[in-house]
PDB file of C-alpha atoms in Angstrom:
ATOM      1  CA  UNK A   1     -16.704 -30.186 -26.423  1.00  0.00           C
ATOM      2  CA  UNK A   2     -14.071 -32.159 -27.224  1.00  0.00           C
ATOM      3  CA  UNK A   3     -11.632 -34.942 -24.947  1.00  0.00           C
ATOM      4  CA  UNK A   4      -8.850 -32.524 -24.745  1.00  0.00           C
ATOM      5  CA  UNK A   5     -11.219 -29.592 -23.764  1.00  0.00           C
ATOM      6  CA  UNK A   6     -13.385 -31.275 -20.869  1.00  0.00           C
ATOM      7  CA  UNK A   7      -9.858 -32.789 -19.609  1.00  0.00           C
ATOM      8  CA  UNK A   8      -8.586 -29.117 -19.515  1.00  0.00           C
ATOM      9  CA  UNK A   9     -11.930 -28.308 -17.663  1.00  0.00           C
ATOM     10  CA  UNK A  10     -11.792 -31.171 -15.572  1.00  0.00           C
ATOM     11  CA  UNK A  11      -7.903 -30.044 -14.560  1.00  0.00           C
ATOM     12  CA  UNK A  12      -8.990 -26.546 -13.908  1.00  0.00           C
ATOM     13  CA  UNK A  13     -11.751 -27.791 -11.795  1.00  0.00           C
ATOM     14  CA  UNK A  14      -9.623 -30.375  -9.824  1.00  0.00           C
ATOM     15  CA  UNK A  15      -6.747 -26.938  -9.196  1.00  0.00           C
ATOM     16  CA  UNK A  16      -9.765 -24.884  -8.107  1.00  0.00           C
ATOM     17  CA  UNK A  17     -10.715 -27.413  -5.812  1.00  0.00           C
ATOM     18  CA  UNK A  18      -7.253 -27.907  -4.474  1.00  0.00           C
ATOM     19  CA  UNK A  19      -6.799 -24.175  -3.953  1.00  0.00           C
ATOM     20  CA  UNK A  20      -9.923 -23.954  -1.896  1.00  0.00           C
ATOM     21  CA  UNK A  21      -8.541 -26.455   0.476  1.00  0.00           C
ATOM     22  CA  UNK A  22      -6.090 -24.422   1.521  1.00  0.00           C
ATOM     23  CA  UNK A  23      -8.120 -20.912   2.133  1.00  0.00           C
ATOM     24  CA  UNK A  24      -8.002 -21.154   5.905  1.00  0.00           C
ATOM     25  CA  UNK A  25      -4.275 -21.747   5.778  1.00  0.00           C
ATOM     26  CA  UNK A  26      -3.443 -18.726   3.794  1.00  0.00           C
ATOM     27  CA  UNK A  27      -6.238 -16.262   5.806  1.00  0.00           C
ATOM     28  CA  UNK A  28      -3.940 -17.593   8.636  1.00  0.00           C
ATOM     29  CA  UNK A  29      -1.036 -16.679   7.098  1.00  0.00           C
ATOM     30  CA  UNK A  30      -2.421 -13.215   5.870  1.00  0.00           C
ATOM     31  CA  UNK A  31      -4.315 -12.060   9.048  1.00  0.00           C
ATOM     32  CA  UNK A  32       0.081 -12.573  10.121  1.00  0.00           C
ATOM     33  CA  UNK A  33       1.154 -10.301   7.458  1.00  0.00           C
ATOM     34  CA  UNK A  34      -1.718  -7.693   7.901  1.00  0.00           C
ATOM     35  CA  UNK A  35      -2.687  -7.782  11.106  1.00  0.00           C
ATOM     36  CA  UNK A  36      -7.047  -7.138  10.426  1.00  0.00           C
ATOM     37  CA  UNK A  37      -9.458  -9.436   9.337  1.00  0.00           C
ATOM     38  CA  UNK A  38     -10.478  -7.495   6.316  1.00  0.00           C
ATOM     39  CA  UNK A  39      -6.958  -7.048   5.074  1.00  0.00           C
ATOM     40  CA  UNK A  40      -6.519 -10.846   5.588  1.00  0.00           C
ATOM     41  CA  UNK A  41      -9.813 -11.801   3.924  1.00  0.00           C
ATOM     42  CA  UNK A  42      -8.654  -9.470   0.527  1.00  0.00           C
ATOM     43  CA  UNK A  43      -5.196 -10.709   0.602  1.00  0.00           C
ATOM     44  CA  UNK A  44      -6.753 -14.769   0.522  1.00  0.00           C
ATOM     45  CA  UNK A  45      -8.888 -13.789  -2.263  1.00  0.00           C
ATOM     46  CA  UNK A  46      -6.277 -12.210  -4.330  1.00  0.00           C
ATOM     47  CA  UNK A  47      -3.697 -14.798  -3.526  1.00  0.00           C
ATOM     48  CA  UNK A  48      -6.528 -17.376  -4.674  1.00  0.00           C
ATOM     49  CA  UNK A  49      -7.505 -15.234  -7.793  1.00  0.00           C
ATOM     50  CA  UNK A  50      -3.519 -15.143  -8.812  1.00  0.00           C
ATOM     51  CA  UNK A  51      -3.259 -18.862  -7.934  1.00  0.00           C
ATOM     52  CA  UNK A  52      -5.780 -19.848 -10.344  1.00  0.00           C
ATOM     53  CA  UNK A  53      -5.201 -16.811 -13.170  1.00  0.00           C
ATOM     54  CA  UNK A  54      -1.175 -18.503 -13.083  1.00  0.00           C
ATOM     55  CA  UNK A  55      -2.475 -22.096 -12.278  1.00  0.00           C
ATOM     56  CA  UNK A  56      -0.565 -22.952 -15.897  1.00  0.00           C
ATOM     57  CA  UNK A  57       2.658 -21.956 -13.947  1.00  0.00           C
ATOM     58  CA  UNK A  58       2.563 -24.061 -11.384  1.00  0.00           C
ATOM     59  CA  UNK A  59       4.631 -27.263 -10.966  1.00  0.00           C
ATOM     60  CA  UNK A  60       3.010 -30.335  -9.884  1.00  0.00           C
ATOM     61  CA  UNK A  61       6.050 -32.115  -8.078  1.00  0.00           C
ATOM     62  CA  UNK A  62       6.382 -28.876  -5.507  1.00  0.00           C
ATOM     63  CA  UNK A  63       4.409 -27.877  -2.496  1.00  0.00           C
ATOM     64  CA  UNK A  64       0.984 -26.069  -3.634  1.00  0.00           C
ATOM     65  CA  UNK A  65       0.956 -25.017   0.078  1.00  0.00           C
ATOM     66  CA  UNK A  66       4.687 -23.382  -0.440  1.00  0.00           C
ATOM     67  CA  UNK A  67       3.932 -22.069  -4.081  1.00  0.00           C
ATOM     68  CA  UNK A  68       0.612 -20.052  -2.276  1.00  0.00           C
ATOM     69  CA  UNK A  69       2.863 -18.978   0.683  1.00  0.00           C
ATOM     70  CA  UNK A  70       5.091 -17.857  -1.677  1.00  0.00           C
ATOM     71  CA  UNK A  71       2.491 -15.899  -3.795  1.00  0.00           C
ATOM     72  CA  UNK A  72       0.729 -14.315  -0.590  1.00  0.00           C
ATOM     73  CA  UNK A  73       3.938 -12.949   0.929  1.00  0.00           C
ATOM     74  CA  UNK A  74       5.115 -12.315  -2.428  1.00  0.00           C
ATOM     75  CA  UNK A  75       1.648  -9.969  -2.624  1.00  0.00           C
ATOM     76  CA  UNK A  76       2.051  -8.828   0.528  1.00  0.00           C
ATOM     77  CA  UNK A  77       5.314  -7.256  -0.246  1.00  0.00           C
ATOM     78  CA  UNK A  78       3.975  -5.161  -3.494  1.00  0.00           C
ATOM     79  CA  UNK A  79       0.618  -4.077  -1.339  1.00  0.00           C
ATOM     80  CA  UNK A  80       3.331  -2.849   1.128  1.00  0.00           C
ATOM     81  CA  UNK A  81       5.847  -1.463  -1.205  1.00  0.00           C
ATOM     82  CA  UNK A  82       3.307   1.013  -2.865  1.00  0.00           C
ATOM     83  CA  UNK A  83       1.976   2.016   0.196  1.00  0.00           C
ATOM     84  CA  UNK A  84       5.299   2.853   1.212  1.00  0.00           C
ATOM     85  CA  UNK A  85       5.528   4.992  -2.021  1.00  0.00           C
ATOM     86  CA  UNK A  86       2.170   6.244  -1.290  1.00  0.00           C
ATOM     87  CA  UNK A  87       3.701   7.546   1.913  1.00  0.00           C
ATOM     88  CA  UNK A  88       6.918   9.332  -0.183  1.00  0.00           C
ATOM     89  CA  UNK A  89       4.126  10.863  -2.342  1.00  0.00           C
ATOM     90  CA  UNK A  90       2.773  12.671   0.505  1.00  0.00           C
ATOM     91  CA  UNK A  91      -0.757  11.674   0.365  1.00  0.00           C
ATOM     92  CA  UNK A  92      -3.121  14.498   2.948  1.00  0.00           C
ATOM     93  CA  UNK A  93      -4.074  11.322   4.879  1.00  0.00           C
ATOM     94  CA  UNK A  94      -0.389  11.045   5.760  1.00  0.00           C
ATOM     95  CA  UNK A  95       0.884  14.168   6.244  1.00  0.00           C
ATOM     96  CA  UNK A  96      -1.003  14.744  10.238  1.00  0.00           C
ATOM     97  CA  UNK A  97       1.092  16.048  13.106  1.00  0.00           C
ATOM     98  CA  UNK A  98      -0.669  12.984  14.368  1.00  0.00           C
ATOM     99  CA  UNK A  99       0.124   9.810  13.423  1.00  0.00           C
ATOM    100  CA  UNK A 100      -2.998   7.978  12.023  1.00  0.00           C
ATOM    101  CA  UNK A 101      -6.012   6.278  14.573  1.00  0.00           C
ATOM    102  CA  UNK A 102      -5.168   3.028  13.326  1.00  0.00           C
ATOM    103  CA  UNK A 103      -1.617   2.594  15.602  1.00  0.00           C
ATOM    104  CA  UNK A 104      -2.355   0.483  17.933  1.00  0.00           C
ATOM    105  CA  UNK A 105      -2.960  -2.196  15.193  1.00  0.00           C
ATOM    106  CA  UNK A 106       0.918  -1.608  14.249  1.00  0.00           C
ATOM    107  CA  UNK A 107       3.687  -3.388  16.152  1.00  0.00           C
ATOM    108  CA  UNK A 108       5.789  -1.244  17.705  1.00  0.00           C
ATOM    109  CA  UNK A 109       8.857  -1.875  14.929  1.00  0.00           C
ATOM    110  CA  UNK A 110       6.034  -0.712  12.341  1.00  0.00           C
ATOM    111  CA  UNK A 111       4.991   2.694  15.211  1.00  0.00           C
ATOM    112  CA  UNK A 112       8.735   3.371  15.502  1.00  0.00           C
ATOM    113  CA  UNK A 113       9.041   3.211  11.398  1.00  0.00           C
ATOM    114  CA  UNK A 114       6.193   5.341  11.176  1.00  0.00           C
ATOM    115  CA  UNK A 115       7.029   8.005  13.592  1.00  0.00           C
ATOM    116  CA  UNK A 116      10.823   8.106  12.191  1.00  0.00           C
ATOM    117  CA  UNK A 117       8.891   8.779   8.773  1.00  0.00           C
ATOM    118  CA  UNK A 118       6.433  11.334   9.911  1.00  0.00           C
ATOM    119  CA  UNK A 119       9.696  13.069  11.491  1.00  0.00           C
ATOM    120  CA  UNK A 120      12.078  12.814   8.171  1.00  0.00           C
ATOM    121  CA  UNK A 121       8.775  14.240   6.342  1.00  0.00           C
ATOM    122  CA  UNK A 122       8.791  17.298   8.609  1.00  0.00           C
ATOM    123  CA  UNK A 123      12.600  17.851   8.727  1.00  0.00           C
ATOM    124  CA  UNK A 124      12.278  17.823   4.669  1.00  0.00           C
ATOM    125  CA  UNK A 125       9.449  20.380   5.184  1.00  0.00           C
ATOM    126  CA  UNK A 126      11.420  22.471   6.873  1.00  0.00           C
ATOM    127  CA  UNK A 127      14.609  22.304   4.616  1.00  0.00           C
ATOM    128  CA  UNK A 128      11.816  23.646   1.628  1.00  0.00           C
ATOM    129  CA  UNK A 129      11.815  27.218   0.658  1.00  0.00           C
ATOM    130  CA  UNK A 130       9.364  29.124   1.648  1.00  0.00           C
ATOM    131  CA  UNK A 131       7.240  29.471  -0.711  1.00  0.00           C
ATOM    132  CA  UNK A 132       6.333  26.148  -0.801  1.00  0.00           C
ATOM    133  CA  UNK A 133       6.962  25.541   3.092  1.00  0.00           C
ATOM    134  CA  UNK A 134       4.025  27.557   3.947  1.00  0.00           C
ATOM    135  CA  UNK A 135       1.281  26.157   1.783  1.00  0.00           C
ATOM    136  CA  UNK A 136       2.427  22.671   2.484  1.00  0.00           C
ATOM    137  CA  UNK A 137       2.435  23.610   6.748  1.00  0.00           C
ATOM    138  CA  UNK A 138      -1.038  25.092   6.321  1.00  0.00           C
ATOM    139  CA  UNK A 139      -2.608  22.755   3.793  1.00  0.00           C
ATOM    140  CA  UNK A 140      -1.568  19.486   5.950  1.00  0.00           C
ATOM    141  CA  UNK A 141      -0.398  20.373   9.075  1.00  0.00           C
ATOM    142  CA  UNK A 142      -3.474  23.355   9.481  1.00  0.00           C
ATOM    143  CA  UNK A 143      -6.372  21.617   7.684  1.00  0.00           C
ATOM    144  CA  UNK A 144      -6.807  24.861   5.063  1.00  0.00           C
ATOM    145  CA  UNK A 145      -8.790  24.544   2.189  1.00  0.00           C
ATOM    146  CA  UNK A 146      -7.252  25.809  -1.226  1.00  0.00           C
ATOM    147  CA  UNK A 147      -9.378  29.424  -0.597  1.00  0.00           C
ATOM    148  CA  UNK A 148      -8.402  29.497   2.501  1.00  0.00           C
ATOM    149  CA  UNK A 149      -4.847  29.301   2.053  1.00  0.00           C
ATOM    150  CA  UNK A 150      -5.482  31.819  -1.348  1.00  0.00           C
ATOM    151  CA  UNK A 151      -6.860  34.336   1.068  1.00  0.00           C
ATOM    152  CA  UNK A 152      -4.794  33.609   3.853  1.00  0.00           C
ATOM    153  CA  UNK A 153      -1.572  34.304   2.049  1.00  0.00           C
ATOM    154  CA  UNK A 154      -3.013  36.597  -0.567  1.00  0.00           C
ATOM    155  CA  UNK A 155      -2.505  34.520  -3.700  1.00  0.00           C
ATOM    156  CA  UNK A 156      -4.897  32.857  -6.368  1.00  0.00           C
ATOM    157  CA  UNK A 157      -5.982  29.563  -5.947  1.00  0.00           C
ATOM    158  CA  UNK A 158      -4.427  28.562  -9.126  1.00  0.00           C
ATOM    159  CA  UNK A 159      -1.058  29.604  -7.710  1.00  0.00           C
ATOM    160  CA  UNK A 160      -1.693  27.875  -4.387  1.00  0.00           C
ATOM    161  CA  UNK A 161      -2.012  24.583  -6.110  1.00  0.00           C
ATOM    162  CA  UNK A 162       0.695  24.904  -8.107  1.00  0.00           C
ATOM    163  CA  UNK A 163       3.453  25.568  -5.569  1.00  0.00           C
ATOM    164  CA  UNK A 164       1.678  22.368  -3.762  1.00  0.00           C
ATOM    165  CA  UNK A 165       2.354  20.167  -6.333  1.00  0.00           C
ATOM    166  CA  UNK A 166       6.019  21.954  -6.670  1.00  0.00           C
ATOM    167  CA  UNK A 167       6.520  21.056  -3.122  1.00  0.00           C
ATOM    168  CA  UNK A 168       5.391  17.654  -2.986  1.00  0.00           C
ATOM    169  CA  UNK A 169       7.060  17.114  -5.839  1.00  0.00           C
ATOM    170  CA  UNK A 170      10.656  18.416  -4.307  1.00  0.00           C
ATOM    171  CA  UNK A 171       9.813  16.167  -1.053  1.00  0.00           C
ATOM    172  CA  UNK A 172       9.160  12.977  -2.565  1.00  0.00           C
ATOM    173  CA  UNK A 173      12.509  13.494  -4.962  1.00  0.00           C
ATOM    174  CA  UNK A 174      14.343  14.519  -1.450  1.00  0.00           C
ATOM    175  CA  UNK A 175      12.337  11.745   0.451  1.00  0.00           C
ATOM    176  CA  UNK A 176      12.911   8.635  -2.076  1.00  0.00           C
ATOM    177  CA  UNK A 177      16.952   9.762  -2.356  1.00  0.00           C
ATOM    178  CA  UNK A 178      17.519   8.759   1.566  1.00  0.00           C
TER     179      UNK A 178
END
């Protein structure tokens, strides 16, 4: 190993280092933005795992505690946004008449945003044609399996998965337009 090399080591080592110091600070700042341990614990070790991966990007003269902040909420953000897309896409865990068990972890802006969702989701159902109204009402809102939707409404299975994907496909084009 060369000078230049064990220098570079000995830099990457001394960043490491610094990041570490600053773990509890940013599981503080992430059990904020997510509201459960777990999610707090993943966002510190990805923030940490980014910090280091971009270490090469980061300026000496500024803040490493701002430059983290920045990267965590920065993280936070994209986590969020493609759940939010997630929720357009109509995943089955979404689409309850319910809202999901884990509400009372939400603030109440976040229950209010939720419930206005679920309710835009079912006004969009109900603005589909039929065809595709039905198996969407009895695959989420019902619980049916694909058979049991075939042999409820007397059509193949085949046939009941297409006009599925046909209607999620119309709701998340109606859903991201609004």
């Amino acid at each position: 190993m060369n000078g230049e090399e064990s220098s570079r080591k000995s830099m990457t080592d001394e960043f490491l280092e610094r990041l570490q110091e600053h773990r509890r600070y940013l599981y503080h700042i992430a059990y904020r933005l997510t509201g459960n341990t777990e999610d707090a614990k993943d966002l510190t070790q990805e923030t940490l795992w980014q910090a280091h991966r971009k270490s090469n990007k980061y300026v000496y003269e500024k803040s490493l505690k701002a430059w983290l902040r920045t990267m965590m909420t920065n993280r936070f953000r994209d986590q969020k946004r493609k759940k939010s897309l997630k929720l357009v896409a109509l995943e089955d865990a979404f689409i309850q008449s319910e809202p999901p068990h884990s509400v009372d972890r939400l603030s109440v802006e976040e229950q209010v945003e939720q419930r206005l969702m679920l309710e835009r989701v079912k006004d969009e159902i109900q603005e589909l044609p039929e065809i595709y109204r039905r198996v969407v009402v009895l695959r989420h809102f019902r619980g049916y399996s694909y058979t049991e939707i075939s042999e409820a409404l007397d059509i193949p299975e085949g046939t009941v998965k297409t006009q599925l994907f046909r209607a999620r496909k119309m709701l998340k084009e109606r859903l991201s337009k609004k």
